[in-house]
Every structure is written in structure tokens, then in C-alpha cells.
Tab-separated table of C-alpha atoms and ligand atoms in Angstrom:
chain	number	residue	atom	x	y	z
A	1	UNK	CA	-245.721	-164.708	-117.585
A	2	UNK	CA	-246.448	-163.449	-114.381
A	3	UNK	CA	-249.530	-165.377	-112.626
A	4	UNK	CA	-251.258	-163.611	-109.347
A	5	UNK	CA	-252.694	-166.819	-108.212
A	6	UNK	CA	-255.749	-166.006	-105.277
A	7	UNK	CA	-256.467	-169.152	-103.348
A	8	UNK	CA	-253.467	-171.364	-105.093
A	9	UNK	CA	-252.870	-173.268	-101.657
A	10	UNK	CA	-256.440	-174.985	-102.356
A	11	UNK	CA	-257.267	-177.947	-104.182
A	12	UNK	CA	-257.574	-177.013	-108.214
A	13	UNK	CA	-254.799	-173.919	-107.499
A	14	UNK	CA	-252.391	-176.292	-105.977
A	15	UNK	CA	-252.599	-178.648	-109.306
A	16	UNK	CA	-252.675	-175.774	-111.445
A	17	UNK	CA	-249.683	-174.388	-110.032
A	18	UNK	CA	-247.421	-177.235	-110.693
A	19	UNK	CA	-248.159	-177.102	-114.241
A	20	UNK	CA	-247.763	-173.105	-114.507
A	21	UNK	CA	-244.236	-173.489	-112.952
A	22	UNK	CA	-243.489	-176.453	-114.872
A	23	UNK	CA	-244.616	-174.087	-117.887
A	24	UNK	CA	-241.724	-171.647	-116.676
A	25	UNK	CA	-244.338	-168.730	-115.631
A	26	UNK	CA	-243.648	-166.741	-112.413
A	27	UNK	CA	-246.301	-167.190	-109.362
A	28	UNK	CA	-247.298	-165.347	-106.659
A	29	UNK	CA	-250.046	-167.085	-104.159
A	30	UNK	CA	-252.535	-165.120	-102.347
A	31	UNK	CA	-254.284	-166.921	-99.811
A	32	UNK	CA	-255.211	-166.815	-96.238
A	33	UNK	CA	-255.204	-170.482	-95.990
A	34	UNK	CA	-258.821	-170.609	-95.071
A	35	UNK	CA	-259.433	-173.598	-96.359
A	36	UNK	CA	-256.152	-175.123	-97.694
A	37	UNK	CA	-252.555	-175.960	-95.978
A	38	UNK	CA	-249.124	-174.233	-96.560
A	39	UNK	CA	-248.030	-177.829	-96.822
A	40	UNK	CA	-249.680	-178.355	-100.014
A	41	UNK	CA	-247.443	-175.349	-101.649
A	42	UNK	CA	-244.100	-177.117	-99.719
A	43	UNK	CA	-245.247	-180.190	-102.247
A	44	UNK	CA	-245.840	-177.879	-105.026
A	45	UNK	CA	-242.275	-176.484	-104.614
A	46	UNK	CA	-240.702	-180.278	-103.919
A	47	UNK	CA	-242.576	-181.564	-107.334
A	48	UNK	CA	-241.536	-178.664	-109.193
A	49	UNK	CA	-238.210	-177.589	-107.974
A	50	UNK	CA	-239.492	-173.795	-108.270
A	51	UNK	CA	-240.113	-171.007	-105.578
A	52	UNK	CA	-243.409	-169.639	-105.140
A	53	UNK	CA	-244.010	-166.178	-103.984
A	54	UNK	CA	-246.481	-166.253	-101.224
A	55	UNK	CA	-249.093	-163.302	-99.378
A	56	UNK	CA	-251.008	-164.852	-96.516
A	57	UNK	CA	-253.865	-162.532	-96.269
A	58	UNK	CA	-257.862	-162.443	-97.114
A	59	UNK	CA	-259.181	-160.906	-100.493
A	60	UNK	CA	-262.072	-159.264	-98.321
A	61	UNK	CA	-258.760	-156.594	-97.377
A	62	UNK	CA	-258.666	-154.695	-100.120
A	63	UNK	CA	-255.551	-152.864	-99.306
A	64	UNK	CA	-253.686	-155.487	-98.878
A	65	UNK	CA	-255.019	-157.050	-101.902
A	66	UNK	CA	-254.168	-154.116	-103.838
A	67	UNK	CA	-250.649	-153.885	-102.487
A	68	UNK	CA	-249.911	-157.635	-103.035
A	69	UNK	CA	-251.020	-157.141	-106.689
A	70	UNK	CA	-249.312	-153.591	-107.525
A	71	UNK	CA	-246.014	-155.237	-106.245
A	72	UNK	CA	-245.826	-157.706	-108.168
A	73	UNK	CA	-247.428	-156.316	-110.860
A	74	UNK	CA	-248.706	-159.229	-113.123
A	75	UNK	CA	-249.131	-160.223	-116.555
A	76	UNK	CA	-252.382	-162.473	-115.557
A	77	UNK	CA	-254.432	-163.437	-112.561
A	78	UNK	CA	-256.295	-166.694	-111.798
A	79	UNK	CA	-258.960	-166.275	-109.269
A	80	UNK	CA	-259.465	-169.463	-107.256
A	81	UNK	CA	-260.064	-167.808	-104.070
A	82	UNK	CA	-263.652	-168.642	-102.652
A	83	UNK	CA	-265.713	-170.416	-100.359
A	84	UNK	CA	-267.603	-173.359	-101.953
A	85	UNK	CA	-269.822	-175.463	-99.816
A	86	UNK	CA	-273.412	-175.277	-100.897
A	87	UNK	CA	-275.110	-175.679	-97.596
A	88	UNK	CA	-272.785	-173.532	-95.541
A	89	UNK	CA	-273.804	-170.864	-98.246
A	90	UNK	CA	-277.473	-170.925	-96.909
A	91	UNK	CA	-276.611	-170.857	-93.225
A	92	UNK	CA	-273.829	-167.789	-93.677
A	93	UNK	CA	-274.721	-166.322	-97.200
A	94	UNK	CA	-273.171	-162.834	-96.139
A	95	UNK	CA	-269.697	-164.326	-95.803
A	96	UNK	CA	-270.184	-166.201	-99.315
A	97	UNK	CA	-271.308	-162.691	-100.411
A	98	UNK	CA	-268.546	-160.692	-99.168
A	99	UNK	CA	-265.661	-163.538	-99.970
A	100	UNK	CA	-266.622	-164.301	-103.352
A	101	UNK	CA	-268.383	-161.068	-104.866
A	102	UNK	CA	-266.868	-158.353	-103.149
A	103	UNK	CA	-263.697	-160.344	-102.951
A	104	UNK	CA	-263.784	-160.443	-106.756
A	105	UNK	CA	-264.391	-156.677	-106.777
A	106	UNK	CA	-261.665	-155.983	-104.720
A	107	UNK	CA	-259.395	-158.175	-106.961
A	108	UNK	CA	-260.571	-156.285	-110.152
A	109	UNK	CA	-259.915	-152.980	-108.256
A	110	UNK	CA	-256.605	-154.129	-107.188
A	111	UNK	CA	-255.561	-155.388	-110.932
A	112	UNK	CA	-256.674	-151.813	-112.204
A	113	UNK	CA	-254.351	-150.189	-110.052
A	114	UNK	CA	-251.616	-152.512	-110.952
A	115	UNK	CA	-252.651	-152.535	-114.616
A	116	UNK	CA	-253.080	-155.968	-115.131
A	117	UNK	CA	-255.886	-156.870	-117.816
A	118	UNK	CA	-256.423	-160.467	-118.050
A	119	UNK	CA	-258.196	-162.784	-115.536
A	120	UNK	CA	-259.154	-166.634	-115.303
A	121	UNK	CA	-262.069	-166.992	-113.120
A	122	UNK	CA	-263.510	-170.346	-111.139
A	123	UNK	CA	-266.597	-170.745	-111.732
A	124	UNK	CA	-269.009	-173.240	-111.595
A	125	UNK	CA	-271.808	-175.308	-113.747
A	126	UNK	CA	-273.781	-174.432	-110.413
A	127	UNK	CA	-274.837	-171.365	-112.327
A	128	UNK	CA	-276.930	-173.045	-114.625
A	129	UNK	CA	-279.195	-174.286	-112.004
A	130	UNK	CA	-281.988	-176.537	-113.234
A	131	UNK	CA	-281.454	-178.490	-116.429
A	132	UNK	CA	-283.871	-177.061	-119.116
A	133	UNK	CA	-282.076	-179.498	-121.592
A	134	UNK	CA	-278.486	-181.695	-121.743
A	135	UNK	CA	-275.957	-181.214	-122.371
A	136	UNK	CA	-275.250	-177.930	-120.773
A	137	UNK	CA	-274.379	-175.292	-123.438
A	138	UNK	CA	-272.663	-172.322	-121.969
A	139	UNK	CA	-275.822	-170.438	-123.522
A	140	UNK	CA	-278.493	-172.115	-121.373
A	141	UNK	CA	-280.324	-169.845	-118.673
A	142	UNK	CA	-278.659	-168.997	-115.602
A	143	UNK	CA	-280.681	-169.370	-112.898
A	144	UNK	CA	-278.867	-170.569	-109.892
A	145	UNK	CA	-280.718	-172.185	-106.785
A	146	UNK	CA	-278.738	-171.593	-103.610
A	147	UNK	CA	-276.414	-168.631	-102.239
A	148	UNK	CA	-273.149	-170.195	-103.449
A	149	UNK	CA	-274.301	-170.393	-106.752
A	150	UNK	CA	-275.852	-166.835	-106.817
A	151	UNK	CA	-272.261	-165.332	-105.691
A	152	UNK	CA	-270.452	-167.335	-109.005
A	153	UNK	CA	-273.266	-165.767	-110.981
A	154	UNK	CA	-272.972	-162.233	-109.583
A	155	UNK	CA	-268.755	-162.284	-109.573
A	156	UNK	CA	-269.407	-163.604	-113.353
A	157	UNK	CA	-271.431	-160.449	-114.125
A	158	UNK	CA	-269.535	-157.942	-112.308
A	159	UNK	CA	-265.991	-159.359	-114.292
A	160	UNK	CA	-268.108	-159.123	-117.969
A	161	UNK	CA	-268.835	-155.229	-117.106
A	162	UNK	CA	-265.442	-155.069	-115.910
A	163	UNK	CA	-263.812	-156.257	-119.076
A	164	UNK	CA	-266.451	-154.207	-121.274
A	165	UNK	CA	-265.334	-151.376	-119.441
A	166	UNK	CA	-261.663	-151.785	-119.483
A	167	UNK	CA	-260.150	-150.965	-122.788
A	168	UNK	CA	-257.886	-154.344	-123.888
A	169	UNK	CA	-259.224	-156.372	-120.733
A	170	UNK	CA	-259.880	-160.152	-121.383
A	171	UNK	CA	-261.935	-162.371	-119.051
A	172	UNK	CA	-262.343	-166.332	-119.074
A	173	UNK	CA	-265.143	-167.468	-116.458
A	174	UNK	CA	-264.549	-171.436	-116.473
A	175	UNK	CA	-267.194	-173.107	-115.475
A	176	UNK	CA	-266.108	-176.498	-113.982
A	177	UNK	CA	-268.560	-179.576	-113.515
A	178	UNK	CA	-267.428	-181.958	-110.854
A	179	UNK	CA	-263.563	-181.813	-110.365
A	180	UNK	CA	-261.712	-184.991	-108.779
A	181	UNK	CA	-258.544	-186.591	-108.712
A	182	UNK	CA	-255.259	-186.041	-107.732
A	183	UNK	CA	-251.718	-185.212	-109.279
A	184	UNK	CA	-250.291	-188.497	-111.205
A	185	UNK	CA	-247.378	-188.471	-107.918
A	186	UNK	CA	-250.164	-188.602	-105.248
A	187	UNK	CA	-248.569	-185.498	-103.124
A	188	UNK	CA	-251.054	-183.214	-103.626
A	189	UNK	CA	-254.873	-183.468	-103.289
A	190	UNK	CA	-258.054	-183.258	-102.331
A	191	UNK	CA	-258.034	-182.426	-98.460
A	192	UNK	CA	-261.768	-181.854	-97.321
A	193	UNK	CA	-262.101	-180.610	-93.773
A	194	UNK	CA	-265.089	-182.282	-91.830
A	195	UNK	CA	-267.451	-185.091	-93.733
A	196	UNK	CA	-266.900	-184.561	-97.294
A	197	UNK	CA	-270.136	-183.456	-99.119
A	198	UNK	CA	-268.829	-184.570	-102.320
A	199	UNK	CA	-268.947	-188.228	-103.992
A	200	UNK	CA	-265.556	-188.935	-104.728
A	201	UNK	CA	-263.538	-187.616	-101.405
A	202	UNK	CA	-266.634	-189.428	-99.609
A	203	UNK	CA	-265.680	-192.613	-101.506
A	204	UNK	CA	-262.192	-192.258	-101.039
A	205	UNK	CA	-262.373	-192.064	-97.581
A	206	UNK	CA	-264.650	-195.309	-97.307
A	207	UNK	CA	-261.542	-196.942	-98.898
A	208	UNK	CA	-259.159	-196.376	-96.654
A	209	UNK	CA	-261.310	-196.939	-94.118
A	210	UNK	CA	-262.140	-193.739	-92.284
A	211	UNK	CA	-265.387	-193.966	-92.713
A	212	UNK	CA	-268.039	-197.220	-92.811
A	213	UNK	CA	-269.892	-197.392	-95.674
A	214	UNK	CA	-271.169	-194.700	-98.678
A	215	UNK	CA	-275.025	-193.930	-98.732
A	216	UNK	CA	-275.969	-193.649	-101.986
A	217	UNK	CA	-278.455	-190.655	-102.359
A	218	UNK	CA	-281.449	-192.332	-104.433
A	219	UNK	CA	-281.472	-195.015	-106.993
A	220	UNK	CA	-284.770	-194.436	-108.605
A	221	UNK	CA	-283.704	-191.590	-111.110
A	222	UNK	CA	-284.051	-191.585	-114.719
A	223	UNK	CA	-280.647	-192.612	-115.283
A	224	UNK	CA	-279.016	-195.868	-116.806
A	225	UNK	CA	-279.064	-197.276	-113.379
A	226	UNK	CA	-281.076	-195.308	-111.234
A	227	UNK	CA	-278.147	-193.199	-109.280
A	228	UNK	CA	-277.558	-189.336	-110.229
A	229	UNK	CA	-275.084	-188.706	-113.067
A	230	UNK	CA	-272.487	-186.170	-113.089
A	231	UNK	CA	-269.680	-185.364	-115.612
A	232	UNK	CA	-266.407	-185.721	-113.715
A	233	UNK	CA	-263.457	-183.762	-114.449
A	234	UNK	CA	-259.709	-184.863	-113.545
A	235	UNK	CA	-258.367	-181.898	-111.470
A	236	UNK	CA	-255.728	-182.368	-113.861
A	237	UNK	CA	-257.151	-182.019	-117.079
A	238	UNK	CA	-258.858	-178.985	-115.315
A	239	UNK	CA	-255.649	-177.287	-114.360
A	240	UNK	CA	-254.409	-177.631	-118.427
A	241	UNK	CA	-257.723	-175.579	-118.948
A	242	UNK	CA	-256.463	-173.220	-116.800
A	243	UNK	CA	-253.112	-172.637	-118.691
A	244	UNK	CA	-255.249	-172.762	-122.078
A	245	UNK	CA	-257.309	-169.890	-120.962
A	246	UNK	CA	-254.377	-167.526	-119.846
A	247	UNK	CA	-252.897	-167.926	-123.384
A	248	UNK	CA	-256.493	-167.254	-124.912
A	249	UNK	CA	-256.906	-163.965	-122.862
A	250	UNK	CA	-253.512	-163.392	-123.911
A	251	UNK	CA	-254.667	-162.962	-127.693
A	252	UNK	CA	-258.264	-162.098	-127.392
A	253	UNK	CA	-260.588	-159.387	-125.534
A	254	UNK	CA	-263.159	-159.393	-123.905
A	255	UNK	CA	-264.979	-162.267	-121.751
A	256	UNK	CA	-265.662	-165.757	-122.738
A	257	UNK	CA	-267.654	-168.435	-120.203
A	258	UNK	CA	-266.761	-171.556	-121.040
A	259	UNK	CA	-267.594	-175.190	-119.796
A	260	UNK	CA	-264.976	-177.518	-118.507
A	261	UNK	CA	-266.210	-180.908	-118.494
A	262	UNK	CA	-265.767	-184.264	-120.276
A	263	UNK	CA	-268.807	-183.899	-122.282
A	264	UNK	CA	-269.807	-187.581	-120.329
A	265	UNK	CA	-271.910	-188.636	-117.471
A	266	UNK	CA	-270.704	-191.158	-115.004
A	267	UNK	CA	-273.291	-192.626	-112.426
A	268	UNK	CA	-272.639	-192.738	-108.795
A	269	UNK	CA	-272.711	-196.844	-109.039
A	270	UNK	CA	-270.379	-196.406	-111.907
A	271	UNK	CA	-267.921	-194.486	-110.169
A	272	UNK	CA	-268.302	-196.892	-107.053
A	273	UNK	CA	-267.268	-199.529	-109.381
A	274	UNK	CA	-264.520	-197.709	-110.672
A	275	UNK	CA	-263.111	-196.931	-107.420
A	276	UNK	CA	-263.341	-200.622	-106.425
A	277	UNK	CA	-260.862	-201.119	-109.507
A	278	UNK	CA	-258.458	-198.677	-108.247
A	279	UNK	CA	-258.265	-200.234	-104.529
A	280	UNK	CA	-258.703	-203.204	-104.955
A	281	UNK	CA	-261.854	-204.164	-102.952
A	282	UNK	CA	-265.406	-203.970	-102.842
A	283	UNK	CA	-266.484	-200.758	-100.812
A	284	UNK	CA	-269.665	-201.064	-98.408
A	285	UNK	CA	-272.575	-199.184	-99.638
A	286	UNK	CA	-276.113	-198.498	-98.679
A	287	UNK	CA	-278.953	-196.764	-100.497
A	288	UNK	CA	-280.565	-194.118	-98.822
A	289	UNK	CA	-283.408	-191.251	-99.993
A	290	UNK	CA	-282.538	-188.901	-102.707
A	291	UNK	CA	-280.447	-185.818	-101.245
A	292	UNK	CA	-282.620	-182.492	-101.417
A	293	UNK	CA	-282.057	-180.646	-104.731
A	294	UNK	CA	-279.976	-183.277	-106.324
A	295	UNK	CA	-280.601	-183.232	-109.947
A	296	UNK	CA	-280.476	-186.583	-111.914
A	297	UNK	CA	-278.293	-185.781	-114.701
A	298	UNK	CA	-275.589	-182.956	-115.291
A	299	UNK	CA	-272.928	-183.347	-118.181
A	300	UNK	CA	-271.229	-180.495	-120.343
A	301	UNK	CA	-270.932	-179.349	-123.981
A	302	UNK	CA	-267.499	-179.191	-124.830
A	303	UNK	CA	-267.289	-177.849	-127.684
A	304	UNK	CA	-266.277	-173.932	-126.875
A	305	UNK	CA	-263.462	-175.126	-124.763
A	306	UNK	CA	-262.304	-176.964	-127.836
A	307	UNK	CA	-262.652	-174.344	-130.305
A	308	UNK	CA	-261.882	-171.045	-128.058
A	309	UNK	CA	-258.896	-172.853	-125.925
A	310	UNK	CA	-257.889	-175.670	-127.746
A	311	UNK	CA	-258.457	-177.964	-125.065
A	312	UNK	CA	-260.569	-181.057	-124.261
A	313	UNK	CA	-260.167	-183.478	-121.009
A	314	UNK	CA	-257.896	-186.511	-122.060
A	315	UNK	CA	-258.010	-188.409	-118.688
A	316	UNK	CA	-260.959	-191.004	-117.894
A	317	UNK	CA	-263.159	-192.339	-115.209
A	318	UNK	CA	-260.510	-195.222	-114.283
A	319	UNK	CA	-257.346	-192.494	-113.969
A	320	UNK	CA	-259.620	-190.132	-111.962
A	321	UNK	CA	-260.121	-192.971	-109.508
A	322	UNK	CA	-256.435	-194.209	-109.626
A	323	UNK	CA	-254.921	-190.993	-108.839
A	324	UNK	CA	-257.743	-190.076	-106.284
A	325	UNK	CA	-256.293	-193.740	-104.339
A	326	UNK	CA	-252.898	-193.194	-104.459
A	327	UNK	CA	-253.523	-189.293	-102.956
A	328	UNK	CA	-255.974	-191.104	-100.224
A	329	UNK	CA	-254.246	-194.053	-99.388
A	330	UNK	CA	-250.276	-192.355	-99.153
A	331	UNK	CA	-251.903	-189.392	-97.219
A	332	UNK	CA	-254.957	-190.731	-94.885
A	333	UNK	CA	-255.095	-187.878	-93.064
A	334	UNK	CA	-254.873	-185.462	-96.269
A	335	UNK	CA	-252.129	-182.501	-95.118
A	336	UNK	CA	-251.978	-184.006	-91.580
A	337	UNK	CA	-252.230	-180.506	-90.528
A	338	UNK	CA	-255.551	-179.284	-89.816
A	339	UNK	CA	-257.606	-181.917	-87.999
B	401	NAD	P1	-260.446	-174.969	-102.025
B	401	NAD	O1	-261.126	-174.624	-100.869
B	401	NAD	O2	-259.403	-176.046	-101.889
B	401	NAD	O3	-259.695	-173.518	-102.624
B	401	NAD	C1	-260.038	-172.318	-102.335
B	401	NAD	C2	-258.776	-171.782	-101.600
B	401	NAD	O4	-259.228	-170.020	-101.535
B	401	NAD	C3	-258.249	-172.241	-100.409
B	401	NAD	O5	-257.002	-172.107	-100.614
B	401	NAD	C4	-258.837	-170.992	-99.153
B	401	NAD	O6	-257.960	-171.171	-97.990
B	401	NAD	C5	-258.235	-169.836	-100.286
B	401	NAD	N1	-259.675	-168.737	-99.340
B	401	NAD	C6	-260.763	-168.841	-99.284
B	401	NAD	N2	-261.293	-167.772	-98.757
B	401	NAD	C7	-260.160	-166.917	-99.009
B	401	NAD	C8	-259.990	-165.252	-98.493
B	401	NAD	N3	-261.277	-164.850	-97.813
B	401	NAD	N4	-259.041	-164.685	-98.931
B	401	NAD	C9	-258.254	-165.211	-99.397
B	401	NAD	N5	-258.179	-166.968	-99.877
B	401	NAD	C10	-258.941	-167.205	-99.271
B	401	NAD	O7	-261.165	-175.232	-103.085
B	401	NAD	P2	-261.029	-175.584	-104.676
B	401	NAD	O8	-261.845	-176.581	-105.127
B	401	NAD	O9	-259.668	-175.525	-104.886
B	401	NAD	O10	-262.265	-174.721	-105.481
B	401	NAD	C11	-261.571	-173.369	-106.258
B	401	NAD	C12	-262.251	-172.779	-106.712
B	401	NAD	O11	-263.210	-172.986	-107.875
B	401	NAD	C13	-263.581	-171.756	-105.932
B	401	NAD	O12	-263.595	-170.476	-106.096
B	401	NAD	C14	-264.413	-172.829	-105.742
B	401	NAD	O13	-265.939	-172.126	-105.814
B	401	NAD	C15	-264.499	-173.055	-107.327
B	401	NAD	N6	-265.305	-174.383	-107.650
B	401	NAD	C16	-264.760	-175.351	-107.366
B	401	NAD	C17	-265.228	-176.639	-107.308
B	401	NAD	C18	-265.140	-178.036	-106.989
B	401	NAD	O14	-265.976	-178.791	-107.029
B	401	NAD	N7	-263.886	-178.223	-106.236
B	401	NAD	C19	-266.201	-176.675	-108.635
B	401	NAD	C20	-266.449	-175.702	-109.126
B	401	NAD	C21	-265.943	-174.310	-109.155
B	402	UFG	N1	-273.661	-188.679	-103.978
B	402	UFG	C1	-274.003	-189.912	-102.877
B	402	UFG	N2	-273.446	-190.002	-101.904
B	402	UFG	C2	-272.831	-188.905	-101.220
B	402	UFG	C3	-272.372	-187.767	-102.159
B	402	UFG	C4	-273.190	-187.590	-102.891
B	402	UFG	O1	-274.671	-190.603	-103.705
B	402	UFG	O2	-272.272	-189.551	-100.063
B	402	UFG	C5	-274.392	-188.464	-104.949
B	402	UFG	C6	-275.000	-187.185	-105.240
B	402	UFG	O3	-276.465	-187.384	-105.045
B	402	UFG	C7	-275.154	-186.644	-106.608
B	402	UFG	C8	-273.380	-187.216	-107.026
B	402	UFG	O4	-273.179	-188.245	-106.163
B	402	UFG	O5	-275.768	-187.852	-107.335
B	402	UFG	C9	-272.427	-185.929	-107.265
B	402	UFG	O6	-272.587	-185.833	-105.967
B	402	UFG	P1	-271.436	-184.373	-105.452
B	402	UFG	O7	-272.024	-183.904	-104.066
B	402	UFG	O8	-270.121	-185.151	-105.534
B	402	UFG	O9	-271.882	-183.244	-106.525
B	402	UFG	P2	-272.825	-182.377	-106.995
B	402	UFG	O10	-272.898	-182.437	-108.577
B	402	UFG	O11	-273.739	-182.666	-106.351
B	402	UFG	O12	-272.582	-180.915	-106.389
B	402	UFG	C10	-271.560	-180.174	-107.350
B	402	UFG	C11	-270.673	-179.412	-106.326
B	402	UFG	C12	-271.730	-178.468	-106.043
B	402	UFG	C13	-272.291	-177.524	-107.344
B	402	UFG	C14	-272.586	-178.995	-107.810
B	402	UFG	C15	-272.951	-178.171	-109.250
B	402	UFG	O13	-270.249	-180.215	-104.955
B	402	UFG	O14	-270.981	-177.444	-105.280
B	402	UFG	O15	-271.853	-179.954	-108.634
B	402	UFG	O16	-272.012	-177.608	-110.294
B	402	UFG	F1	-273.154	-176.474	-106.991
């Protein structure tokens, strides 16, 4: 299959490229490197010994996007490109709506121009907002609590309307829980700019000595040990879910939202303990106050992914920490070209 991959140089996109290329698909990446490095694509080429088409441009540029899609003439599109920092989305909301919402509309228009009818979209569990019940299933009310989450909910709605209006169209909205870990080679991984907001990359930087200590944001939640509980999903399992999703989109019409998680919650303290096993030393932590906006627990119902995609997560928290540590310890400054 010919797969057009927006945001393919990013964390999740690059891991998915490895599996797409290994499965024999032809890919064209469309990325402006706003939050990624061309080195990631070089590493994917080395890992797979395969070529990657690249168009360096912005999804807000509708003409460039239409030209790229019509020239490549893909069988399917994977849409990773977007901005994802919750805090920044509150200070720069228009940038988020332009990139995540208008960018998605530009992409669908480009697909129409090229006659491409299949799309897999990177959505987020953040569209659910506060949990009315757990685990989150796909019928849980959609009520995002920040601009980033609203861009994802809007993009989901737009893709759903497009799929309804387009004969033979098929869309899969993958709602990721908490992606972590790295390719088992340690050659590609998550390379956050600035101070990481998320737990696993922060722990990784403490382990490698780039940060003094981890602050645990609250130990008085109603969980097993009082710390926040999340559904961490290995990025390699997540990449596999994308391959299952384009296969599904090739045989089914319509639009489906599907959770991608393990179905199991891991607390902050449990994750730190697993990371200590992976890196072989005790990590300095302190208990700090709760982070505003955080919930106690979040984890996925996974039945729909199993039933529709035939996919389930196979890698556990120890594998996630081991691969994260291999990436972080062998690439302490990430791809090394963005500091
Ligand atoms: P990432 O920032 O590593 O990758 C996003 C890619 O999109 C980057 O390569 C970036 O350069 C590119 N990009 C950004 N703006 C662009 C633009 N205007 N034009 C062209 N390219 C642009 O992020 P990621 O973690 O790989 O996330 C991929 C997708 O998954 C995003 O849409 C994100 O919102 C979604 N998602 C991520 C998480 C997570 O925790 N990582 C969770 C849920 C959903
Ligand atoms: N945490 C700490 N210390 C840190 C960072 C995080 O204790 O330095 C805790 C948090 O309080 C939370 C857990 O670790 O209990 C996980 O936090 P993350 O920031 O890694 O993940 P979140 O689930 O809070 O947020 C993620 C994405 C958001 C998305 C949200 C819901 O970062 O973009 O999932 O899908 F909105």
C-alpha cells in the first residue's frame, strides 16, 4: 500500500514508519519538523534499509499539502502531524486550532483531490475529559477540558462528517492513552524539547542525570498508593495498532473511534520502581503538590480494539522502561540537533 504520513518524523510517526516499511508499504512523509528532527528519518532508513519520500512543508499550507497528496497518490493516509502541549494550547489557542483543526481540513480536501478515501487519525484519550466511569470506553461522553483536547474532538467530528459524506470512505480515530517507550534498538525514541511535561521522559532524564529529581505530583489520590494512575502504552504496540487500523480501513467503510491502551493502570510510584529496575539505580524523588487539572486515574476499555482491529497491547511496563532507558542512555541529548 502507498501510505502518506503527516508528522512522520515525530515520536509516534517514526515508530510507525519502521513497521510500515518492514511490512513492505511505500511511504511519503509530510512534516515541517516543528517538533522533530530529520535525523529521526535517517535512523528509520538505517533500521529498515528502505527509502522514505519526504515533503518538508506545513499542513496549514493547503496548496503544498494538496500538491504532495495528489503527486504521491496514496491508498491511505496516517495523520500524526499536530501540536500536542496542553499548557501551550491555552496560551496559543489559535495556533492549535489552525494546525490541528484547519490542518486536518486541508488534509481531507487534499485527499478528495487525490481520490484517497482512507485515513487513520491520531486522537487522544484527552477528548473524554473527566471520567464519569472507568475504564473509559468509546461511548464515554466527549468533554475535553483544554484547547488541545477540543482541537482533537473537533478534528474527530470533521473526519466523521467527511466519512459520512464521501462514498466508500473509511476513517479510524485512534484515541491514544499514554504513549511511552522506544524502539527496541534504542535508535529512535521520544526527544522532547525543553523540560518534559510528561512523566516517563522526565523520569528518563532524571535517570540519565539531566535533571536532579522527579517531583511526584500528589500522593493523596484515591489509588493503590496515592499517586496518579495512567494507562501507559508502548509506542511499538501503538505503531502496530496503526498497521491494524489501515488494514481495517481497507475492508470497512465509515468512521470508528477506537481506544489504544493496555486496559491497566500503573501508578507514578509503580512506574518509578519499574524504571529503577531498568536503569539499575534508585532515582531521587520528592512528593510535591497535585498538578492542577490532573485526575486520579485513567485507563482504557480495550474490547473494541480487539474486536475490530484484532489488536491488543503485548509489551508490559518493564519492557517500556527498558526500551526508554536504552534510547535515553545511548542518546542522552536525543537526536542532538535541537538544543
Ligand atoms: P510529535 O510532536 O513528536 O510529532 C508530531 C509531528 O508533527 C512532528 O514531527 C512535527 O514536526 C509535525 N508537525 C507539527 N506541526 C506541523 C505542521 N504544522 N505541519 C507539518 N508537520 C507538523 O508528537 P507525537 O507524540 O508523535 O504525536 C503524534 C500525534 O499523536 C499528534 O497529533 C498528537 O496530538 C497525538 N497524540 C500524542 C500523544 C502523546 O502523548 N505523545 C497522546 C495522544 C495523541
Ligand atoms: N507526573 C508526576 N510528575 C511529573 C509528571 C507527571 O508526578 O513530573 C504524574 C502526573 O501527575 C500523572 C502521571 O504522572 O499522575 C502522568 O502524567 P503525564 O503528564 O505523563 O500524563 P497525563 O495523563 O497527565 O497527560 C497525558 C498527555 C496529555 C493528555 C492526557 C490525557 O500528556 O496531552 O494524557 O490523554 F491530555
